[in-house]
CSV table of C-alpha atoms in Angstrom, one decimal:
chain,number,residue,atom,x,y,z
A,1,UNK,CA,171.3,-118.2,16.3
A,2,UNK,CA,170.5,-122.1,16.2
A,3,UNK,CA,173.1,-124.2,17.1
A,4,UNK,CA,175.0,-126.6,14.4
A,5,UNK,CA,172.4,-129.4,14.0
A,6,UNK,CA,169.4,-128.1,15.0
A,7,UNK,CA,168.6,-126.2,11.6
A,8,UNK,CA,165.1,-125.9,10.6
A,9,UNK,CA,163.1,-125.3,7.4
A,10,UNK,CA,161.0,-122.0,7.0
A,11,UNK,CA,158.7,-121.0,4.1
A,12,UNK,CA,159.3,-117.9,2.1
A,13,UNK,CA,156.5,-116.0,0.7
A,14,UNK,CA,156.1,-113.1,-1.6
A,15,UNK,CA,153.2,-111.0,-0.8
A,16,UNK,CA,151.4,-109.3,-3.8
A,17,UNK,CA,150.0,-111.5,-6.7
A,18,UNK,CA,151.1,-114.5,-4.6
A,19,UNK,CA,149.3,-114.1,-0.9
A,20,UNK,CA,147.2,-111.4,-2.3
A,21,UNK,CA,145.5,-111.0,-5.3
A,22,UNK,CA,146.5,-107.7,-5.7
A,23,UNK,CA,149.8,-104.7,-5.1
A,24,UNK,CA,149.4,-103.9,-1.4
A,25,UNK,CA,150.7,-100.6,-2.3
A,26,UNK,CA,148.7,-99.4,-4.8
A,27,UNK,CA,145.7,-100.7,-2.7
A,28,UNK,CA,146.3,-98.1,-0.5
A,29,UNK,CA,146.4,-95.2,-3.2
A,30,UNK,CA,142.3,-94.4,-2.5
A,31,UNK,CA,143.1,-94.0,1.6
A,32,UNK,CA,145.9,-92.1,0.9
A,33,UNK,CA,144.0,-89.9,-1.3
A,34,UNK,CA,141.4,-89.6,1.7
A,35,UNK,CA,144.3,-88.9,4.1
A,36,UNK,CA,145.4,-85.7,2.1
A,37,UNK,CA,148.7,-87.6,0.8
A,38,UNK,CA,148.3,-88.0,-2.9
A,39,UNK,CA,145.9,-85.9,-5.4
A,40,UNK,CA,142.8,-87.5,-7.7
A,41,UNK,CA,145.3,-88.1,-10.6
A,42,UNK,CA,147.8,-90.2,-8.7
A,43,UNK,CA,144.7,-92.0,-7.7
A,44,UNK,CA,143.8,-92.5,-11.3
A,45,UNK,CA,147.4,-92.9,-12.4
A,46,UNK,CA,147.6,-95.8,-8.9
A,47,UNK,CA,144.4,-98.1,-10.6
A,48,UNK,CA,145.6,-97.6,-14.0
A,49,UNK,CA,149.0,-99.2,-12.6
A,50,UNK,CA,147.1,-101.8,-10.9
A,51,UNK,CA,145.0,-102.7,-13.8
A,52,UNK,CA,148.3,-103.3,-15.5
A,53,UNK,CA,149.6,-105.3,-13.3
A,54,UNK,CA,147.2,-107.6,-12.7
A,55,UNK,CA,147.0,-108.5,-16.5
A,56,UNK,CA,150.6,-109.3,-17.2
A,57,UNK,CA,152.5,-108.9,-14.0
A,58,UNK,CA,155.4,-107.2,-13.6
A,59,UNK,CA,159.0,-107.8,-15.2
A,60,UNK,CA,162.4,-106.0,-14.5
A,61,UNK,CA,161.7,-102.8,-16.2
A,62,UNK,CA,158.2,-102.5,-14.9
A,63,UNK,CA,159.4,-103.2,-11.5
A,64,UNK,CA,161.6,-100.3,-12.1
A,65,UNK,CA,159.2,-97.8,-13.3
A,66,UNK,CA,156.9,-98.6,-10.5
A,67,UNK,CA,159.9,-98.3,-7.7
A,68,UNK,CA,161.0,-95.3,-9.1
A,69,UNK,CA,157.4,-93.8,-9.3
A,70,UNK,CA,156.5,-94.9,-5.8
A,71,UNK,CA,159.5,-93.5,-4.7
A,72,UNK,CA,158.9,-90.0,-6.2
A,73,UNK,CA,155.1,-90.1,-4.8
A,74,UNK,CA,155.9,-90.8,-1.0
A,75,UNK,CA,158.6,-88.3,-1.0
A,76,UNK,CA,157.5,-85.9,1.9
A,77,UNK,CA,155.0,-87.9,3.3
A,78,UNK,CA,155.0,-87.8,7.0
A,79,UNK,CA,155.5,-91.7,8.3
A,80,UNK,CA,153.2,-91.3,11.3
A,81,UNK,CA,150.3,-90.0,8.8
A,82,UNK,CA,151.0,-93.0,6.9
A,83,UNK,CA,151.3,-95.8,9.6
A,84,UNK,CA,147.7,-94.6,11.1
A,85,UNK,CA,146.2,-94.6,7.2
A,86,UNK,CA,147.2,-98.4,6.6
A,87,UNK,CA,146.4,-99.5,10.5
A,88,UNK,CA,142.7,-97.6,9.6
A,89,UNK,CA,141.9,-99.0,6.4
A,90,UNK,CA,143.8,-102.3,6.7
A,91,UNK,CA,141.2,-104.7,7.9
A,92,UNK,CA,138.6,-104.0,4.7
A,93,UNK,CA,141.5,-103.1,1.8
A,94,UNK,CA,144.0,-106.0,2.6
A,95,UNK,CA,141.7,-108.9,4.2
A,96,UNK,CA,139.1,-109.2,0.9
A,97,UNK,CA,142.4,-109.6,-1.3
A,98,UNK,CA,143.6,-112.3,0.9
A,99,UNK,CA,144.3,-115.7,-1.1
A,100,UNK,CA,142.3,-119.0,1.2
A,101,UNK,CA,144.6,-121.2,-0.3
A,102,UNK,CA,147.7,-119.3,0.9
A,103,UNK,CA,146.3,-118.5,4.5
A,104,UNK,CA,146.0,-122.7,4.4
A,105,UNK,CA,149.8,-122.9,3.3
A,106,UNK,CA,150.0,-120.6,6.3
A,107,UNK,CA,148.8,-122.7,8.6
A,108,UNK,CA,150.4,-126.4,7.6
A,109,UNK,CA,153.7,-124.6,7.5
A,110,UNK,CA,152.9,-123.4,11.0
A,111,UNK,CA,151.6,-126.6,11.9
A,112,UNK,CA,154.5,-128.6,10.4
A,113,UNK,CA,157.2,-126.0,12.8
A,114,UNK,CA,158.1,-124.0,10.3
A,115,UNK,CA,158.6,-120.5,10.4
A,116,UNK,CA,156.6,-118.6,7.6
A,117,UNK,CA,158.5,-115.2,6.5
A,118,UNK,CA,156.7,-112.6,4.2
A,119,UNK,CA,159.7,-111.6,1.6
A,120,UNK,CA,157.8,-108.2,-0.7
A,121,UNK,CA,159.2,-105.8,-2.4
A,122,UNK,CA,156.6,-103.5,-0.9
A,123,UNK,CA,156.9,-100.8,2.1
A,124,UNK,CA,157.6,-102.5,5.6
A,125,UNK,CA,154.5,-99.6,6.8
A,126,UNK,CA,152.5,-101.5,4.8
A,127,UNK,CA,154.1,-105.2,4.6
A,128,UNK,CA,154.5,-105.4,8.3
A,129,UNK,CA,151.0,-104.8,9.5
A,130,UNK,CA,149.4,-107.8,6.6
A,131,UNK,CA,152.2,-109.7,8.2
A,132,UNK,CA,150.8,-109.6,11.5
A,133,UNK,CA,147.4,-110.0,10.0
A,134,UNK,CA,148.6,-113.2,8.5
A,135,UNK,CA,150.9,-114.3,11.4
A,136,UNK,CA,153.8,-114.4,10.2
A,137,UNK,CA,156.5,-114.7,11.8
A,138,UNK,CA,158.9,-112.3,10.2
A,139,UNK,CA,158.8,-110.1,7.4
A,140,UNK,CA,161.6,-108.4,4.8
A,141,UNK,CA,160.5,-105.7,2.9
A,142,UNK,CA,161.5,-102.6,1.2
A,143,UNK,CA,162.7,-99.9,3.6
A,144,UNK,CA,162.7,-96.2,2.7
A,145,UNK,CA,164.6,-93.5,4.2
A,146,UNK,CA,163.2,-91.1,7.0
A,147,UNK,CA,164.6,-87.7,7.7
A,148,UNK,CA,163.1,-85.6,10.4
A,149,UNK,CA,159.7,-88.0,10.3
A,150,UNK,CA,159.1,-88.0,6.8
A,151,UNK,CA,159.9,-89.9,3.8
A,152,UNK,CA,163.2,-88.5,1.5
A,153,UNK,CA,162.2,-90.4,-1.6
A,154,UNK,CA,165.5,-92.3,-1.2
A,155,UNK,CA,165.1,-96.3,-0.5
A,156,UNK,CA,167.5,-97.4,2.1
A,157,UNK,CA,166.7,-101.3,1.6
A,158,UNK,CA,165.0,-102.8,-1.6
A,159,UNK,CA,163.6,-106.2,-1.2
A,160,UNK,CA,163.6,-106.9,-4.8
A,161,UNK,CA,165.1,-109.7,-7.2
A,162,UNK,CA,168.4,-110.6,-6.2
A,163,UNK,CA,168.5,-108.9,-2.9
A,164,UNK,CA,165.6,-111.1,-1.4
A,165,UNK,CA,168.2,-113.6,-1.7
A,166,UNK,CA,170.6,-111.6,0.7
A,167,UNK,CA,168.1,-110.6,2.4
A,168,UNK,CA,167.0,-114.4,3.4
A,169,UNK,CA,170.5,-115.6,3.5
A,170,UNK,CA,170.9,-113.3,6.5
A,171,UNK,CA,168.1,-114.7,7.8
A,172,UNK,CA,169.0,-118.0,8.0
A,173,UNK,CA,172.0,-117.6,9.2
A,174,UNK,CA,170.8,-115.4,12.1
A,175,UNK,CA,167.9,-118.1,12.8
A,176,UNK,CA,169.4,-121.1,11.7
A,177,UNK,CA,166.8,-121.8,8.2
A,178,UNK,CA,168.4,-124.2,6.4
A,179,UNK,CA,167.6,-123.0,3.0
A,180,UNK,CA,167.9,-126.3,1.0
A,181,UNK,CA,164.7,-127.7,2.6
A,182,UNK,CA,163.1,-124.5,3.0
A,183,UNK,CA,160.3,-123.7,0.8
A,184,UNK,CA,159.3,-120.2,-2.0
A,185,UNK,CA,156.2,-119.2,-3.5
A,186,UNK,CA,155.9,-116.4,-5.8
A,187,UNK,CA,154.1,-115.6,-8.9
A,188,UNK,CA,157.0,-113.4,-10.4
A,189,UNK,CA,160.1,-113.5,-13.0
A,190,UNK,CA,161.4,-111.3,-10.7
A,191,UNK,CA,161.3,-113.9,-7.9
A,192,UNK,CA,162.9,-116.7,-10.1
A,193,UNK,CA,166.5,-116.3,-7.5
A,194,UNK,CA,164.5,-116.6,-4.5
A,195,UNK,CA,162.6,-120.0,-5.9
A,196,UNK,CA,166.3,-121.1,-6.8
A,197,UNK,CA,167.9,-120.3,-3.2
A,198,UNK,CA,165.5,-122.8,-1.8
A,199,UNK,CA,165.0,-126.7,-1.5
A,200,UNK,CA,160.8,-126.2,-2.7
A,201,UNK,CA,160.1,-123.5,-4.7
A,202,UNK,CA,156.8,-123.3,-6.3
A,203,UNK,CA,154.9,-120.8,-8.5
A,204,UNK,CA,151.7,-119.4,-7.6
A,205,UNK,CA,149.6,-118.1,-10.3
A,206,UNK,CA,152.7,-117.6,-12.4
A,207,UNK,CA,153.1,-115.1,-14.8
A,208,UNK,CA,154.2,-116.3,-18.7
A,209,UNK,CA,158.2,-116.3,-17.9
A,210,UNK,CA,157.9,-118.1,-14.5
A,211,UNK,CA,155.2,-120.8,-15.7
A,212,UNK,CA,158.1,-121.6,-18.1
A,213,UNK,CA,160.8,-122.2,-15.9
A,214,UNK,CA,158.8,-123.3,-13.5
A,215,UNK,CA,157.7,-126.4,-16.6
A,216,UNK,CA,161.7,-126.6,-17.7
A,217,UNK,CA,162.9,-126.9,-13.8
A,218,UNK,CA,160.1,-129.3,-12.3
A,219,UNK,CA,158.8,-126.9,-10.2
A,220,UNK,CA,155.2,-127.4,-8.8
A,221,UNK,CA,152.5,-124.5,-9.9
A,222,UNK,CA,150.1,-123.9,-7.6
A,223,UNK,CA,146.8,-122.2,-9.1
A,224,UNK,CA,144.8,-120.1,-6.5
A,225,UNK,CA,141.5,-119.0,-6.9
A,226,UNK,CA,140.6,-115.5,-7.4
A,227,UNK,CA,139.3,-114.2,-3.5
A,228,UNK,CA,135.5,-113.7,-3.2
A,229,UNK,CA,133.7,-110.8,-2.0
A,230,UNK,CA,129.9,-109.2,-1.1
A,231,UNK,CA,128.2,-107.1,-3.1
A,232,UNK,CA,125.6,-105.0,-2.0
A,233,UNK,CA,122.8,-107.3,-3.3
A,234,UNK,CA,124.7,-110.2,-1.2
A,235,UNK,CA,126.2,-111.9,-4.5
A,236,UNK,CA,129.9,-112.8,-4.1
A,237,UNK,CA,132.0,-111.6,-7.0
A,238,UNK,CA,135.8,-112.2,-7.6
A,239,UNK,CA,137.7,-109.3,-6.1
A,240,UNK,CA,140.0,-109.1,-8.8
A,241,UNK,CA,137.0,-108.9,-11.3
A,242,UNK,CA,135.9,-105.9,-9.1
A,243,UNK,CA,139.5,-103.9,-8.9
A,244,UNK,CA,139.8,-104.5,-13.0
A,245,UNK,CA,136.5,-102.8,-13.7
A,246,UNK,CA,137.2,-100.2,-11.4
A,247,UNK,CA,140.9,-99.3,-13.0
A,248,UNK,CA,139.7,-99.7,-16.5
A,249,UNK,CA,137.4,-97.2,-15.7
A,250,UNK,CA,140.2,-95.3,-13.9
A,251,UNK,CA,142.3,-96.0,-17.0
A,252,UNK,CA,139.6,-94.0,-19.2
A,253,UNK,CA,139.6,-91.1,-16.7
A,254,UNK,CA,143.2,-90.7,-17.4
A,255,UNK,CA,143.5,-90.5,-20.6
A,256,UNK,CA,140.4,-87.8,-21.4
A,257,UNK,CA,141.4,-85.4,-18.3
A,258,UNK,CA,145.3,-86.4,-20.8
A,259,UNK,CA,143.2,-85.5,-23.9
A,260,UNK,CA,141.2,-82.3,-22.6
A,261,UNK,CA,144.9,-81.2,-21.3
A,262,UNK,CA,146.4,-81.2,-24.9
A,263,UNK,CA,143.3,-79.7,-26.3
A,264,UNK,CA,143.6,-76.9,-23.9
C-alpha cells in the first residue's frame, strides 16, 4: 500500500466495445465449439448474440440475459480445457479485434506512470490472458466458481455496473490510485458509475444512453475506428464488418433450423 502522499493516478479500462471491437467471450464460442465444449447451436445462438450486440450494445437487462446464459453454458466445463482453448486461439481471435487507438492510450498512460487496469465484466480465463497481451498491469474481472476443476455455473465475483466501482475502490486503496485524477473509458450505460468514480472519464464509441450523459456531464467522446484486417485477396476490411456478416448469417441459421423444429 502507497504511503499518505505519494498517491498516483491509474487509468481504468473496460474491455469489450471499448479496447476491443467486439465480446471477448462470445469470440471464443467457435474455439469452444472446436474444443468439444459447446454444440453448433450455441455457436449460432453465440454470433446471433454478438450481432446484437454490436448494433445496440448492451443495457441492464441485456447484460442480464447474457450473464445468466453464459452462466448456464460454462456450467461443467472443465477450467484447464478452457484455459488451453483461449491461450491456443488467443493471438488470431483477440489481436485482429484490438482497437490502435486504445493500445496508443495504453502506451501514454504507461508513459505518463500510470498504471493501466483492465475493469470487464468478462471471465478472468479469458480477460487475464488479453490483459497480458495488452500489458496491463492489473486486471478485475468476473470470476466463476470452480468445484472439483470445473465450472458450477455459479459466479463468485461479477465485475459489472456498480461493483466495478468496489471492485476499483479496493484497488486503490490497496495500491494507493487516487481515483479523482484517475481516468475511465467505456462505451457502456452500464459503465456510467465507473466514469463517475473517477477524475476523467470518457466514452469510447458510446452507445445512445452514454453519448447523452456523456453531452449533459462534459465528458469527452473518443471515436475509434473500426480494427482492420486481411482478406484472402490481401484487401483490408473492417473486422466488425466481417463478424456482422458472419452472425447475420448465423442469425438466419437459427431461425430455419427454429422453423424446421416447429414444422416437425
Amino acid at each position: 500500500m502507497a504511503h499518505p502522499g505519494t498517491a498516483r493516478s491509474a487509468a481504468f479500462f473496460d474491455l469489450d466495445k471499448t479496447i476491443l471491437a467486439r465480446s471477448s467471450t462470445l469470440a471464443f464460442s467457435r474455439p469452444f465449439y472446436a474444443g468439444g465444449l459447446i454444440n453448433r447451436r450455441t455457436v449460432l445462438r453465440s454470433a446471433y448474440a454478438q450481432f446484437v450486440y454490436l448494433l445496440g450494445g448492451a443495457d441492464h437487462d441485456q447484460m442480464e440475459r447474457m450473464r445468466e446464459y453464459i452462466s448456464a453454458m460454462c456450467a461443467g466445463w472443465d477450467v484447464a480445457t478452457v484455459k488451453a482453448i483461449v491461450a491456443d486461439t488467443l493471438d488470431h481471435i483477440v489481436r485482429p479485434m484490438i482497437h490502435t487507438e486504445a493500445v496508443e492510450l495504453i502506451a501514454q498512460h504507461h508513459a505518463a506512470g500510470r498504471d493501466v487496469v483492465i475493469v470487464s465484466s468478462s471471465g478472468a480465463e479469458v480477460v487475464e490472458p488479453i490483459g497480458a497481451i495488452l500489458g496491463a498491469d492489473k486486471v478485475i474481472a468476473t470470476r466463476m466458481v470452480v468445484a472439483d476443476g470445473k465450472y458450477t455455473g455459479e459466479i463468485a465475483e461479477y465485475a459489472y455496473g456498480p461493483n466495478k466501482v468496489t471492485a476499483i475502490e479496493a484497488l486503490a486503496a490497496t495500491e494507493g490510485y487516487d481515483l479523482s485524477t484517475s481516468y475511465g473509458y467505456s462505451d457502456s450505460i452500464t459503465d456510467e458509475p465507473l466514469l463517475a468514480a473517477v477524475g476523467h472519464p470518457f466514452a469510447v464509441n458510446p452507445d445512445k444512453a452514454l453519448r447523452r450523459i456523456a453531452v449533459e456531464r462534459g465528458w469527452p467522446v473518443l471515436e475509434f475506428a473500426e480494427p482492420q484486417q486481411p482478406n484472402r485477396s490481401g484487401v483490408r476490411r473492417p473486422a466488425v464488418a466481417v463478424g456482422v456478416v458472419a452472425a447475420v448469417a448465423a442469425g438466419a441459421l437459427l431461425l430455419a433450423s427454429r422453423r424446421r423444429s416447429r414444422t416437425a
